[in-house]
PDB file of C-alpha atoms in Angstrom:
ATOM      1  CA  MET C   1       6.813   2.267 -29.245  1.00 89.00           C
ATOM      2  CA  ASN C   2       7.418  -1.184 -27.800  1.00 91.00           C
ATOM      3  CA  PHE C   3      10.723  -2.900 -27.145  1.00 93.00           C
ATOM      4  CA  LEU C   4      10.799  -4.903 -30.393  1.00 95.00           C
ATOM      5  CA  SER C   5      10.073  -1.823 -32.507  1.00 94.00           C
ATOM      6  CA  LYS C   6      12.940  -0.042 -30.797  1.00 94.00           C
ATOM      7  CA  LEU C   7      15.211  -3.051 -31.241  1.00 96.00           C
ATOM      8  CA  ASP C   8      14.322  -3.163 -34.949  1.00 96.00           C
ATOM      9  CA  ALA C   9      15.139   0.549 -35.284  1.00 94.00           C
ATOM     10  CA  LEU C  10      18.450   0.124 -33.452  1.00 95.00           C
ATOM     11  CA  MET C  11      19.422  -2.819 -35.643  1.00 97.00           C
ATOM     12  CA  ALA C  12      18.446  -0.884 -38.773  1.00 96.00           C
ATOM     13  CA  ASP C  13      20.587   2.074 -37.660  1.00 94.00           C
ATOM     14  CA  LYS C  14      23.603  -0.228 -37.358  1.00 95.00           C
ATOM     15  CA  GLU C  15      22.573  -2.215 -40.437  1.00 97.00           C
ATOM     16  CA  LEU C  16      22.399  -5.445 -38.457  1.00 97.00           C
ATOM     17  CA  ASN C  17      20.136  -8.450 -38.769  1.00 97.00           C
ATOM     18  CA  LYS C  18      19.330 -10.758 -35.869  1.00 97.00           C
ATOM     19  CA  ARG C  19      22.208 -13.108 -36.634  1.00 97.00           C
ATOM     20  CA  GLN C  20      24.722 -10.234 -36.763  1.00 97.00           C
ATOM     21  CA  LEU C  21      23.336  -8.784 -33.539  1.00 97.00           C
ATOM     22  CA  ALA C  22      23.819 -12.168 -31.881  1.00 97.00           C
ATOM     23  CA  ASN C  23      27.389 -12.477 -33.132  1.00 97.00           C
ATOM     24  CA  GLU C  24      28.387  -8.947 -32.142  1.00 97.00           C
ATOM     25  CA  SER C  25      26.557  -8.696 -28.812  1.00 96.00           C
ATOM     26  CA  GLY C  26      27.163 -12.221 -27.534  1.00 96.00           C
ATOM     27  CA  ILE C  27      23.455 -12.872 -26.987  1.00 97.00           C
ATOM     28  CA  PRO C  28      22.502 -16.256 -28.476  1.00 97.00           C
ATOM     29  CA  TYR C  29      20.661 -16.043 -31.809  1.00 97.00           C
ATOM     30  CA  THR C  30      17.888 -18.318 -30.535  1.00 96.00           C
ATOM     31  CA  THR C  31      17.298 -15.973 -27.608  1.00 96.00           C
ATOM     32  CA  ILE C  32      16.861 -12.995 -29.925  1.00 96.00           C
ATOM     33  CA  VAL C  33      14.553 -14.930 -32.277  1.00 96.00           C
ATOM     34  CA  ASN C  34      12.463 -16.100 -29.309  1.00 95.00           C
ATOM     35  CA  TRP C  35      11.844 -12.480 -28.244  1.00 95.00           C
ATOM     36  CA  TYR C  36      10.050 -12.041 -31.558  1.00 95.00           C
ATOM     37  CA  LYS C  37       8.247 -15.408 -31.469  1.00 94.00           C
ATOM     38  CA  ARG C  38       7.337 -15.797 -27.795  1.00 93.00           C
ATOM     39  CA  GLY C  39       7.683 -12.314 -26.377  1.00 90.00           C
ATOM     40  CA  TYR C  40      10.261 -10.576 -24.289  1.00 90.00           C
ATOM     41  CA  ASP C  41       8.454 -10.420 -20.937  1.00 86.00           C
ATOM     42  CA  ASN C  42      10.872 -12.895 -19.366  1.00 87.00           C
ATOM     43  CA  MET C  43      14.037 -11.384 -20.832  1.00 92.00           C
ATOM     44  CA  SER C  44      16.948 -11.625 -18.452  1.00 94.00           C
ATOM     45  CA  LEU C  45      18.261  -8.414 -17.000  1.00 94.00           C
ATOM     46  CA  SER C  46      21.765  -9.356 -18.115  1.00 95.00           C
ATOM     47  CA  ASN C  47      20.664  -9.628 -21.778  1.00 95.00           C
ATOM     48  CA  PHE C  48      18.760  -6.366 -21.492  1.00 95.00           C
ATOM     49  CA  LYS C  49      21.850  -4.631 -20.124  1.00 94.00           C
ATOM     50  CA  ILE C  50      23.996  -6.126 -22.876  1.00 95.00           C
ATOM     51  CA  LEU C  51      21.636  -4.645 -25.478  1.00 96.00           C
ATOM     52  CA  CYS C  52      21.623  -1.230 -23.821  1.00 92.00           C
ATOM     53  CA  ASP C  53      25.409  -1.183 -23.621  1.00 92.00           C
ATOM     54  CA  PHE C  54      25.789  -2.516 -27.165  1.00 94.00           C
ATOM     55  CA  PHE C  55      23.514   0.160 -28.642  1.00 94.00           C
ATOM     56  CA  ASN C  56      24.630   2.792 -26.110  1.00 91.00           C
ATOM     57  CA  VAL C  57      21.090   3.658 -24.986  1.00 91.00           C
ATOM     58  CA  THR C  58      19.601   4.092 -21.536  1.00 87.00           C
ATOM     59  CA  MET C  59      17.778   1.174 -19.989  1.00 88.00           C
ATOM     60  CA  ASP C  60      14.837   3.414 -19.175  1.00 86.00           C
ATOM     61  CA  SER C  61      14.296   4.606 -22.731  1.00 88.00           C
ATOM     62  CA  LEU C  62      14.549   1.083 -24.172  1.00 91.00           C
ATOM     63  CA  ALA C  63      12.237  -0.483 -21.568  1.00 88.00           C
ATOM     64  CA  ARG C  64       9.403   2.035 -21.469  1.00 86.00           C
ATOM     65  CA  ASP C  65       6.737   1.765 -24.186  1.00 87.00           C
ATOM     66  CA  ASP C  66       5.717   5.403 -23.666  1.00 87.00           C
ATOM     67  CA  VAL C  67       9.173   6.613 -24.738  1.00 80.00           C
ATOM     68  CA  GLU C  68       9.361   7.184 -28.475  1.00 82.00           C
ATOM     69  CA  GLU C  69      12.900   8.518 -28.776  1.00 83.00           C
ATOM     70  CA  LEU C  70      15.760   6.467 -27.393  1.00 84.00           C
ATOM     71  CA  GLU C  71      18.192   8.353 -25.186  1.00 74.00           C
ATOM     72  CA  LYS C  72      21.885   7.804 -25.597  1.00 80.00           C
ATOM     73  CA  ARG C  73      23.691   6.619 -22.489  1.00 74.00           C
ATOM     74  CA  VAL C  74      26.134   9.154 -21.140  1.00 67.00           C
ATOM     75  CA  PRO C  75      29.169   7.358 -19.674  1.00 62.00           C
ATOM     76  CA  LYS C  76      29.930  10.089 -17.126  1.00 60.00           C
ATOM     77  CA  ARG C  77      26.748   9.135 -15.284  1.00 54.00           C
ATOM     78  CA  ASN C  78      28.470   5.990 -13.970  1.00 58.00           C
ATOM     79  CA  GLY C  79      25.623   3.644 -14.814  1.00 58.00           C
ATOM     80  CA  ILE C  80      22.862   5.893 -13.505  1.00 64.00           C
ATOM     81  CA  HIS C  81      20.216   6.359 -16.159  1.00 63.00           C
ATOM     82  CA  ILE C  82      18.176   9.538 -15.808  1.00 69.00           C
ATOM     83  CA  SER C  83      15.722  11.185 -18.165  1.00 74.00           C
ATOM     84  CA  LYS C  84      16.288  14.554 -19.826  1.00 77.00           C
ATOM     85  CA  GLU C  85      13.783  16.098 -17.391  1.00 83.00           C
ATOM     86  CA  GLU C  86      15.634  14.673 -14.380  1.00 81.00           C
ATOM     87  CA  GLU C  87      18.938  15.879 -15.794  1.00 82.00           C
ATOM     88  CA  PHE C  88      17.438  19.356 -16.219  1.00 86.00           C
ATOM     89  CA  LEU C  89      16.190  19.367 -12.625  1.00 86.00           C
ATOM     90  CA  VAL C  90      19.585  18.288 -11.291  1.00 86.00           C
ATOM     91  CA  THR C  91      21.272  21.051 -13.292  1.00 87.00           C
ATOM     92  CA  CYS C  92      18.829  23.642 -11.952  1.00 88.00           C
ATOM     93  CA  TYR C  93      19.361  22.413  -8.390  1.00 88.00           C
ATOM     94  CA  ARG C  94      23.129  22.607  -8.733  1.00 89.00           C
ATOM     95  CA  GLU C  95      22.908  26.178 -10.026  1.00 91.00           C
ATOM     96  CA  ALA C  96      20.487  27.307  -7.290  1.00 90.00           C
ATOM     97  CA  ASP C  97      21.527  29.256  -4.226  1.00 92.00           C
ATOM     98  CA  SER C  98      21.117  27.754  -0.759  1.00 90.00           C
ATOM     99  CA  LEU C  99      17.665  29.309  -0.193  1.00 92.00           C
ATOM    100  CA  ASP C 100      16.298  27.907  -3.468  1.00 90.00           C
ATOM    101  CA  LYS C 101      17.779  24.492  -2.651  1.00 88.00           C
ATOM    102  CA  GLU C 102      16.091  24.561   0.754  1.00 89.00           C
ATOM    103  CA  LEU C 103      12.769  25.506  -0.872  1.00 90.00           C
ATOM    104  CA  ALA C 104      13.137  22.669  -3.382  1.00 87.00           C
ATOM    105  CA  LEU C 105      13.752  20.164  -0.605  1.00 87.00           C
ATOM    106  CA  ARG C 106      10.733  21.473   1.298  1.00 88.00           C
ATOM    107  CA  ALA C 107       8.585  21.165  -1.834  1.00 88.00           C
ATOM    108  CA  LEU C 108       9.589  17.507  -1.969  1.00 84.00           C
ATOM    109  CA  HIS C 109       8.728  17.131   1.730  1.00 83.00           C
ATOM    110  CA  VAL C 110      12.348  16.462   2.656  1.00 78.00           C
ATOM    111  CA  ARG C 111      13.382  18.057   5.928  1.00 65.00           C
ATOM    112  CA  GLU C 112      17.123  17.475   5.707  1.00 60.00           C
ATOM    113  CA  LYS C 113      19.467  16.565   2.893  1.00 57.00           C
ATOM    114  CA  GLY C 114      20.053  13.159   4.535  1.00 57.00           C
ATOM    115  CA  ASP C 115      16.327  12.430   4.283  1.00 52.00           C
ATOM    116  CA  THR C 116      16.640  12.024   0.509  1.00 51.00           C
ATOM    117  CA  GLU C 117      18.358   8.681   1.107  1.00 49.00           C
ATOM    118  CA  LYS C 118      15.304   7.495   3.054  1.00 50.00           C
ATOM    119  CA  MET C 119      13.053   8.327   0.084  1.00 47.00           C
ATOM    120  CA  ALA C 120      14.886   5.945  -2.283  1.00 46.00           C
TER     121      ALA C 120
END
């Protein structure tokens, strides 16, 4: 599902039209209309973030065409948007004992916990 299809679904859920979305989000109406007329490839990151915050969805799920179901943004993540699979893996890692954590790091070819920062 592409961005505009998702935006249409989000607006329908909140019973908004383009004009109402513009008024409530602060994004100019002409900007929103132009996404439909000219495309959204050059959308500003600030407008994209405004939409994600307004609809309370993750940036990842709104941006990716291969994602069919939008994920709600969880405020406790402090702006970090992770998928359900990544959240599951983090939970498993946190619950693992030290040997399993070491094995997981080795499987990812990380020699020390500090090396994970070098991978980013």
